[in-house]
CSV table of C-alpha atoms in Angstrom, one decimal:
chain,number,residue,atom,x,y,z
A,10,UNK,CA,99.9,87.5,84.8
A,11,UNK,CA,97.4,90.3,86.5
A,12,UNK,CA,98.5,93.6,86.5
A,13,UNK,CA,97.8,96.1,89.9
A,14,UNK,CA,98.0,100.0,89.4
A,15,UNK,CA,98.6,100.9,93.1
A,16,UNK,CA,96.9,104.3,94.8
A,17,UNK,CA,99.2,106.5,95.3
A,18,UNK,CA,102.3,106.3,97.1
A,19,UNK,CA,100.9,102.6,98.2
A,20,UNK,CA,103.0,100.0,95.8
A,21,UNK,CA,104.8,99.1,99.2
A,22,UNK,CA,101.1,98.7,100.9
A,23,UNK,CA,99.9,96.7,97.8
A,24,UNK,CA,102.6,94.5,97.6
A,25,UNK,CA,102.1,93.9,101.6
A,26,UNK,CA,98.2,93.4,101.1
A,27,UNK,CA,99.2,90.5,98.4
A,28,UNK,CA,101.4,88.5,100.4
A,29,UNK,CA,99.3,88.4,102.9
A,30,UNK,CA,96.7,86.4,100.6
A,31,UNK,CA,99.3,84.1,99.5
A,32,UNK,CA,99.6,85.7,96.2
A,33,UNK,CA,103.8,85.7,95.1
A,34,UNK,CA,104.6,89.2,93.4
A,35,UNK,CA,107.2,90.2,90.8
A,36,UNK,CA,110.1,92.0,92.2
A,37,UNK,CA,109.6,95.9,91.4
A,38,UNK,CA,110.5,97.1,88.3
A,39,UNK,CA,107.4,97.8,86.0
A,40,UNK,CA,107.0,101.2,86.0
A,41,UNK,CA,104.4,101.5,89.0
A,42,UNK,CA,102.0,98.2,88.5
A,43,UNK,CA,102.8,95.4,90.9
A,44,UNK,CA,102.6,92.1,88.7
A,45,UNK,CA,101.6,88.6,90.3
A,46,UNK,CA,100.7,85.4,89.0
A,47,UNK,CA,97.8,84.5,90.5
A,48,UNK,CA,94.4,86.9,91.9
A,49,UNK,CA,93.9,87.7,94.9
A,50,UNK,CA,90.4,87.0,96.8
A,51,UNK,CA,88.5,89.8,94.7
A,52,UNK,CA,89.7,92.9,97.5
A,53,UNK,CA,92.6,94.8,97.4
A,54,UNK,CA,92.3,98.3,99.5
A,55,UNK,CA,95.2,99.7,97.9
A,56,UNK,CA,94.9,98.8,94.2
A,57,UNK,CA,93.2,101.3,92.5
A,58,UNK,CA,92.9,99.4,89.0
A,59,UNK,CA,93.4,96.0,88.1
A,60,UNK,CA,94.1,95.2,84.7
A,61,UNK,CA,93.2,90.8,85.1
A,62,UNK,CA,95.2,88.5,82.7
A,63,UNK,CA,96.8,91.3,81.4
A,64,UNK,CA,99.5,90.6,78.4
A,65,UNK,CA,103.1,92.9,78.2
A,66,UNK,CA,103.3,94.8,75.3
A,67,UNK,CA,107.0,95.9,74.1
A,68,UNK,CA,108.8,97.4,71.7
A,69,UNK,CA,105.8,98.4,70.0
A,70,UNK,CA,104.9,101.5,67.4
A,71,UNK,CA,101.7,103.2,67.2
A,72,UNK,CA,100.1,100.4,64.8
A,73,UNK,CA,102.1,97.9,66.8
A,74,UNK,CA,99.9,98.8,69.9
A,75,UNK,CA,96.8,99.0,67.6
A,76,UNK,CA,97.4,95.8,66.6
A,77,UNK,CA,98.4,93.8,70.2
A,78,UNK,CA,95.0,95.7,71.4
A,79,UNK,CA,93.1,94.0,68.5
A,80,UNK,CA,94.8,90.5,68.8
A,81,UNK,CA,93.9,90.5,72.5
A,82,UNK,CA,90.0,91.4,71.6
A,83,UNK,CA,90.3,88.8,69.3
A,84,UNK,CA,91.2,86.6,71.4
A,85,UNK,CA,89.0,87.2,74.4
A,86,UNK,CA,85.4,88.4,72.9
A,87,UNK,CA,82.9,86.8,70.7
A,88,UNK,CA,82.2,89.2,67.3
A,89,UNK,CA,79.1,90.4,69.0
A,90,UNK,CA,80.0,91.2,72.3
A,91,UNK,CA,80.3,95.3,73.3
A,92,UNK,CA,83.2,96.7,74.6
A,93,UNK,CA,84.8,100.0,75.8
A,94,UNK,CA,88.4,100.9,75.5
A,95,UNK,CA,90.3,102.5,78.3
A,96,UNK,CA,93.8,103.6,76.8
A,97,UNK,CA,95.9,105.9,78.9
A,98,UNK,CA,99.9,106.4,79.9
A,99,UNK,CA,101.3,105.5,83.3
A,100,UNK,CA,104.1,107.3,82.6
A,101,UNK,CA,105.7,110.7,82.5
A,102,UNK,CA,104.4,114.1,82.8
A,103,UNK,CA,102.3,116.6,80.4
A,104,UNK,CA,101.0,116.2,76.8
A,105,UNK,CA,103.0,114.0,75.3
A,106,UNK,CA,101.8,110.4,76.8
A,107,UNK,CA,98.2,111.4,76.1
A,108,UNK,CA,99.1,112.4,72.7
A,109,UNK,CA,100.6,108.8,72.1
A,110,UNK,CA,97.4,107.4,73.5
A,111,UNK,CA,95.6,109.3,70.7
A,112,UNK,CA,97.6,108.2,67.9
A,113,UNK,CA,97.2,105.0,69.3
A,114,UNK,CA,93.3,105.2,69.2
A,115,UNK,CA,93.3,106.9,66.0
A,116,UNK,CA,95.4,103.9,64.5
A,117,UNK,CA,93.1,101.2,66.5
A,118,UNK,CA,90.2,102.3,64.7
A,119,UNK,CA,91.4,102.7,61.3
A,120,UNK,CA,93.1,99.2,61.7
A,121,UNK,CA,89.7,97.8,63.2
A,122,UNK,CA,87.8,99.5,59.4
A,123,UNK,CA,90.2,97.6,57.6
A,124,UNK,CA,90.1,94.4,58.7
A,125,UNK,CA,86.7,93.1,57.0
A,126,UNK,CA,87.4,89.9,59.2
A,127,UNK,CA,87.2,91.7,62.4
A,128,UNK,CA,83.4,92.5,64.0
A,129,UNK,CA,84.4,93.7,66.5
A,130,UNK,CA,82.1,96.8,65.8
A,131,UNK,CA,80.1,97.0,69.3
A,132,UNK,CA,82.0,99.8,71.1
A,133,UNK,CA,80.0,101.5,73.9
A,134,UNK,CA,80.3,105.1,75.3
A,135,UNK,CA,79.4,103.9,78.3
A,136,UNK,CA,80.2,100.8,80.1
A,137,UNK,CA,76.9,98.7,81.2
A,138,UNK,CA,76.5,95.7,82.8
A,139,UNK,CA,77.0,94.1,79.4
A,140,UNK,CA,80.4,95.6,78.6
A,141,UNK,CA,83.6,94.1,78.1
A,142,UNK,CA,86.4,96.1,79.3
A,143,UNK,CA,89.6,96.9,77.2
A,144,UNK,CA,92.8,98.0,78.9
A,145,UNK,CA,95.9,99.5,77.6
A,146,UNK,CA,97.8,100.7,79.8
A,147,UNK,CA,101.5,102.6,78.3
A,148,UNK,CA,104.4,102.6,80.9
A,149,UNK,CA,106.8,103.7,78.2
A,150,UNK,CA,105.9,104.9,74.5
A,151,UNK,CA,106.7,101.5,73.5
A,152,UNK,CA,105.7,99.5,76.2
A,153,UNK,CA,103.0,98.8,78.4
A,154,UNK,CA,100.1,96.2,78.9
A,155,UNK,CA,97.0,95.6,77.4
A,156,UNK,CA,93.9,93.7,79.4
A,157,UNK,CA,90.5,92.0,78.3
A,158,UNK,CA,87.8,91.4,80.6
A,159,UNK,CA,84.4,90.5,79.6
A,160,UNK,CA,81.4,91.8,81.0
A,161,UNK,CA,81.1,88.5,83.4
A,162,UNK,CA,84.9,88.6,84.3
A,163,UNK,CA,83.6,92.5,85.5
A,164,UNK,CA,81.2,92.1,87.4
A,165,UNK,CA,83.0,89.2,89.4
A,166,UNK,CA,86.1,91.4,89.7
A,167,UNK,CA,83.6,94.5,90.5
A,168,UNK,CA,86.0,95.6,93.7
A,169,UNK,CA,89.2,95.4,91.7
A,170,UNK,CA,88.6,96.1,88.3
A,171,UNK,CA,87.3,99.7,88.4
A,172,UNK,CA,84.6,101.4,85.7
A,173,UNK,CA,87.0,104.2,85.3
A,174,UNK,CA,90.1,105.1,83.7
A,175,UNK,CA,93.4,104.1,86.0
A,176,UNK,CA,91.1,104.1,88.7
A,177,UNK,CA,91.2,107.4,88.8
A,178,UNK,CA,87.7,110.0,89.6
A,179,UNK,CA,88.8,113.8,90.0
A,180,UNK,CA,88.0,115.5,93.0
A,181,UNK,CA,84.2,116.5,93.6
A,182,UNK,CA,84.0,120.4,94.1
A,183,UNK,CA,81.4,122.4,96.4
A,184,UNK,CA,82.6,125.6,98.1
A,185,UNK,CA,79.3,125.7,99.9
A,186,UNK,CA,80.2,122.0,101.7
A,187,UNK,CA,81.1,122.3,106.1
A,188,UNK,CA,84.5,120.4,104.1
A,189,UNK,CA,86.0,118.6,101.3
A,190,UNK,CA,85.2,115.4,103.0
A,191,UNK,CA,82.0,115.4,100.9
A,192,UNK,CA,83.8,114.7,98.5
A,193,UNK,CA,84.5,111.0,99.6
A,194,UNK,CA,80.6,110.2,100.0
A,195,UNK,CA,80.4,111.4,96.4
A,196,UNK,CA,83.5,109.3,95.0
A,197,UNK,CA,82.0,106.1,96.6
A,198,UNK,CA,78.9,106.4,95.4
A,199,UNK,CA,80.4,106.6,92.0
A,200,UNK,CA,82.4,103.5,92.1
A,201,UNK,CA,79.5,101.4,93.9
A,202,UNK,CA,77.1,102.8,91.0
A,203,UNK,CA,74.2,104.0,93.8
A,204,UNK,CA,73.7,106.8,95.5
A,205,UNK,CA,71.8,108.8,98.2
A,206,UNK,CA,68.5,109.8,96.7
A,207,UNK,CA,65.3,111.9,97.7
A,208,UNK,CA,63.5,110.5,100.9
A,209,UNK,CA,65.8,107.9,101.5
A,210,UNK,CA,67.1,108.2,105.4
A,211,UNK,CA,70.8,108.2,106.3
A,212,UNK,CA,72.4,107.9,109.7
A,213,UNK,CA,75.1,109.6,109.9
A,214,UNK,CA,78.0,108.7,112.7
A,215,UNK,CA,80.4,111.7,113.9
A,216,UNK,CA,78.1,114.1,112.0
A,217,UNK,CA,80.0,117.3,113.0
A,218,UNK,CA,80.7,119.6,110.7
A,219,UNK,CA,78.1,118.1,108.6
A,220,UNK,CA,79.8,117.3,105.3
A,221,UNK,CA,78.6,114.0,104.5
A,222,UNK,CA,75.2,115.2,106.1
A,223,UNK,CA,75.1,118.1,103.8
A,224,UNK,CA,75.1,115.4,101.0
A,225,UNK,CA,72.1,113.9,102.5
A,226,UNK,CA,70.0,117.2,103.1
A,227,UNK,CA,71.2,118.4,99.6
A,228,UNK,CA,69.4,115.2,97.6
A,229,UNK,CA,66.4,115.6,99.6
A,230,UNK,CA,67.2,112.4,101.6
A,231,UNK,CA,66.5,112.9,106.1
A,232,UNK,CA,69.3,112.7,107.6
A,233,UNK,CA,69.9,111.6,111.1
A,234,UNK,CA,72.8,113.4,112.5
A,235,UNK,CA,74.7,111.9,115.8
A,236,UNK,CA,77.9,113.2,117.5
A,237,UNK,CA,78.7,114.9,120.9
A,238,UNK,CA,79.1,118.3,119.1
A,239,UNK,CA,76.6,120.2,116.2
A,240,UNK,CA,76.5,121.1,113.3
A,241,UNK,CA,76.7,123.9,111.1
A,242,UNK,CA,74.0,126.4,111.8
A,243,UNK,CA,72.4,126.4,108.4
A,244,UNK,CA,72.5,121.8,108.9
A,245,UNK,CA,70.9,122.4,112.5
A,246,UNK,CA,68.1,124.0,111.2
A,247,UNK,CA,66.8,121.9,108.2
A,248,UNK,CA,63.7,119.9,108.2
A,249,UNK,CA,65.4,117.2,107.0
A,250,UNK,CA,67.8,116.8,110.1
A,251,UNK,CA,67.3,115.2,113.0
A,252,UNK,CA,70.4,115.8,115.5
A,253,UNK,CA,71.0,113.0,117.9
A,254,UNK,CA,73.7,114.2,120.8
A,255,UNK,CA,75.9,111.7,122.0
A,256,UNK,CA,78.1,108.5,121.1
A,257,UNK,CA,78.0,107.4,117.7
A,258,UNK,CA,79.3,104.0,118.7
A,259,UNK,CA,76.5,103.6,121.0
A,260,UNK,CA,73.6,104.9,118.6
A,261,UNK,CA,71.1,101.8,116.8
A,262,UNK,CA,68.4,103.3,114.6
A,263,UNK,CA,65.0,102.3,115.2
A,264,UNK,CA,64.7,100.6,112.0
A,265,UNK,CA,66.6,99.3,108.6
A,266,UNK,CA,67.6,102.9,107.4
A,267,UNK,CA,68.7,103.2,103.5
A,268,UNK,CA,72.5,104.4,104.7
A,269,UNK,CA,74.9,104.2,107.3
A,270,UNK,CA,77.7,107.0,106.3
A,271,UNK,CA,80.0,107.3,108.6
A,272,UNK,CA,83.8,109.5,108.4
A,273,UNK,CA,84.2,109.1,112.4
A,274,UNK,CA,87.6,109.5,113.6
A,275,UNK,CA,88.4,107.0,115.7
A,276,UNK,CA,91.0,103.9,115.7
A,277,UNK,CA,90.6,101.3,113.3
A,278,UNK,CA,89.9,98.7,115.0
A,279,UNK,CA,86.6,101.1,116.2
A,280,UNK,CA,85.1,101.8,113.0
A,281,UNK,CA,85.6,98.0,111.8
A,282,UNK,CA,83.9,96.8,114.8
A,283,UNK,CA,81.3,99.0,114.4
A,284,UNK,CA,80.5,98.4,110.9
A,285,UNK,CA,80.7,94.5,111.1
A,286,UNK,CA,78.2,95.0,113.7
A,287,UNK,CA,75.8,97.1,111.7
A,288,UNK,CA,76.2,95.0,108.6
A,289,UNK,CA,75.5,91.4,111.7
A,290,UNK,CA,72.5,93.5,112.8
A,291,UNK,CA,71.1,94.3,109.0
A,292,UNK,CA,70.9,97.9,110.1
A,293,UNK,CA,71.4,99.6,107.2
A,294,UNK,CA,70.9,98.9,103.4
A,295,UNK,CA,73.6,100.7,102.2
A,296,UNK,CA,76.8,102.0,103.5
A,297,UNK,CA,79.8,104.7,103.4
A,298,UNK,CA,82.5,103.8,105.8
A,299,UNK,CA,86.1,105.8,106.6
A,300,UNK,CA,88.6,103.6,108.4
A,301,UNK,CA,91.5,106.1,109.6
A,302,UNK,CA,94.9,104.7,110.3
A,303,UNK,CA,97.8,107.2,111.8
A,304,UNK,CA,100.4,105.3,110.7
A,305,UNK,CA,100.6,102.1,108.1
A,306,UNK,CA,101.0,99.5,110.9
A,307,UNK,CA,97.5,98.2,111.6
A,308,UNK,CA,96.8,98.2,107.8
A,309,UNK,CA,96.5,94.2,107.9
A,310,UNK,CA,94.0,95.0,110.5
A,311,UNK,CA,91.6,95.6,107.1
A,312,UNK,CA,91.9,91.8,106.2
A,313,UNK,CA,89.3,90.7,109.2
A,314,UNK,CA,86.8,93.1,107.1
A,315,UNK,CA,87.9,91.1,104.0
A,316,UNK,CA,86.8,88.0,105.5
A,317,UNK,CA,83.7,88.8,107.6
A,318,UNK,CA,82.3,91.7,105.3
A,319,UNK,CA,81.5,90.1,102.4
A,320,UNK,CA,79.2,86.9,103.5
A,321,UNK,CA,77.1,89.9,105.1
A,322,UNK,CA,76.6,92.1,101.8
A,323,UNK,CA,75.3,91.6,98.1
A,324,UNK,CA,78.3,93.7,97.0
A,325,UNK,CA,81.4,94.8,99.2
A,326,UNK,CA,83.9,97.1,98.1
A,327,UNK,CA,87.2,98.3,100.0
A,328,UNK,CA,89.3,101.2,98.4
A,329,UNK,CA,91.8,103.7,99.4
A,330,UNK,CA,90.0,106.5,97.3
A,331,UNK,CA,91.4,109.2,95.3
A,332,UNK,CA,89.7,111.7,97.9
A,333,UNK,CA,91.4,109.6,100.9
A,334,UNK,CA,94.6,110.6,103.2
A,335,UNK,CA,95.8,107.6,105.3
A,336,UNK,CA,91.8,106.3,105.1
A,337,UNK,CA,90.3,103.4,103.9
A,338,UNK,CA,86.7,103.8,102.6
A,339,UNK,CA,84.8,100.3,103.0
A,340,UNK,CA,81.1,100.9,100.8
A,341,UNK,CA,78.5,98.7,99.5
A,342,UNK,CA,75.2,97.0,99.5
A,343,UNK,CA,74.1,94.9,102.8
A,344,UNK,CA,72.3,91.6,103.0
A,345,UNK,CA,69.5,93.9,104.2
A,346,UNK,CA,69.0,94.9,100.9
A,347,UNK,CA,66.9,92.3,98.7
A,348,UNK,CA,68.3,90.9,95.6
């Protein structure tokens, strides 16, 4: 069975998005995944971790996890293949889960000393393109499930199975942004593993206040800055701005820039039209995208992205981020972009 950790408040939108791809789900009851039998195609918008082939784990102590954690390595990853572990519980509140989880670890990698047999000795500090990922995730003391992916398993499963823990990146912080809505250009980059750097160019759809332009000017990329309004004064007069005044669903660039980022408001159906059409026209090489929805009713609207995005990019990714309201983020790497 596969294992979804839903963003939250979205375990009714999650469970929607998988019957819609023909993929039968487990009625609720396991303490805020959503289990199915069978994957999805590899995008989910409201899964924020997926833990793949993921094995229940109950009634276990603290060496009783150690051990089902070690007998699912075992079973999944040749002796010389690296991993990471990602250990964490999905339940209650405060200190005590975490402290569990540390026991836990403690006892894995005694147990992992002692058994001469095991060599499984390649743990990483940080996951590479190489890495096997190792999931345990507890939704009771005694209970949880545990997940093996190997490094090839990742980088198929790259828009499901996330680098970080439960999903889960904490808010970026920066007083001196127009608005916290950089933080969203700064949590995408993060999960696509690229991110704006010095003289790249950006274009930059309903620009005003400027927060995901300020991101731009701050790395040293240029930024080119359209909307009907300005903005800030201190955006307005960098060197590295060009304001364009008008209709950001009517501005083309002049050439392939290195980003489209874009956090327009504007209906859905809008901003997916006009990022299938950048991606059709190779426009961009890269690409930050905020699909706003008022209510949850044109939510399935999302799958015609599923199905026309991806044959356009080398790597498409579709995620209600941690920095999102009722948004969407679609991000990635275009065809544009070679190899």
């Amino acid at each position: 069975m596969h294992a979804f950790l839903p963003a939250e408040g979205c375990a009714e939108f999650l469970t929607d998005e998988l019957t819609r791809s023909e993929v039968q789900v487990q009625p609720p009851g396991h303490h805020g995944f959503v289990i199915a039998e069978a994957l999805p195609p590899p995008l989910l918008a409201f899964a924020r971790q997926t833990l793949p082939d993921a094995r229940e784990v109950l009634g276990a102590s603290i060496n009783g996890w150690a051990d089902a954690i070690i007998e699912a390595m075992l079973t999944t990853l040749g002796d010389d293949d690296p991993w990471q572990l990602h250990l964490w519980p999905q339940y209650g509140e405060g200190r005590a889960g975490h402290h569990r989880c540390e026991l836990i670890h403690t006892a894995f990698t005694e147990r992992l000393k002692k058994r001469r047999r095991v060599r499984l000795k390649h743990e990483q500090a940080q996951l590479s393109a190489s890495t096997a990922l190792v999931q345990a995730a507890l939704t009771a003391p005694d209970a949880g499930f545990v997940s093996v992916t190997t490094a090839a398993r990742r980088h198929e499963l790259r828009a499901i199975v996330s680098d970080f823990i439960a999903g889960e990146i904490p808010y970026a912080e920066d007083k001196a942004a127009p608005s916290r809505a950089f933080a969203k250009v700064i949590e995408a980059e993060l999960r696509l593993g690229q991110k704006i750097e010095r003289g790249q160019t950006c274009v930059d759809l309903g620009a005003a206040p400027g927060s995901w332009t300020y991101v731009a000017i701050l790395r040293g990329a240029s930024a080119i800055a359209v909307d009907r309004s300005e903005l800030r004064d201190d955006l307005m007069r960098s060197p590295r701005l060009h304001f364009h005044q008008g209709d950001a669903f009517k501005f083309k660039p002049e050439q392939t820039v290195d980003w489209l980022i874009c956090d327009i408001i504007a209906a859905p159906q809008r901003s997916i039209d006009l990022l299938l059409e950048w991606l059709r026209e190779q426009r961009m090489r890269r690409f930050i995208v905020t699909i706003k929805f008022k209510g949850s009713d044109e939510y399935p609207l999302l799958d015609q992205l599923k199905r026309e995005a991806p044959p356009l990019c080398s790597d498409f990714r579709l995620t209600r981020l941690c920095a999102n309201k009722n948004e969407v983020t679609a991000f990635g790497i275009s065809a544009a972009e070679p190899g």
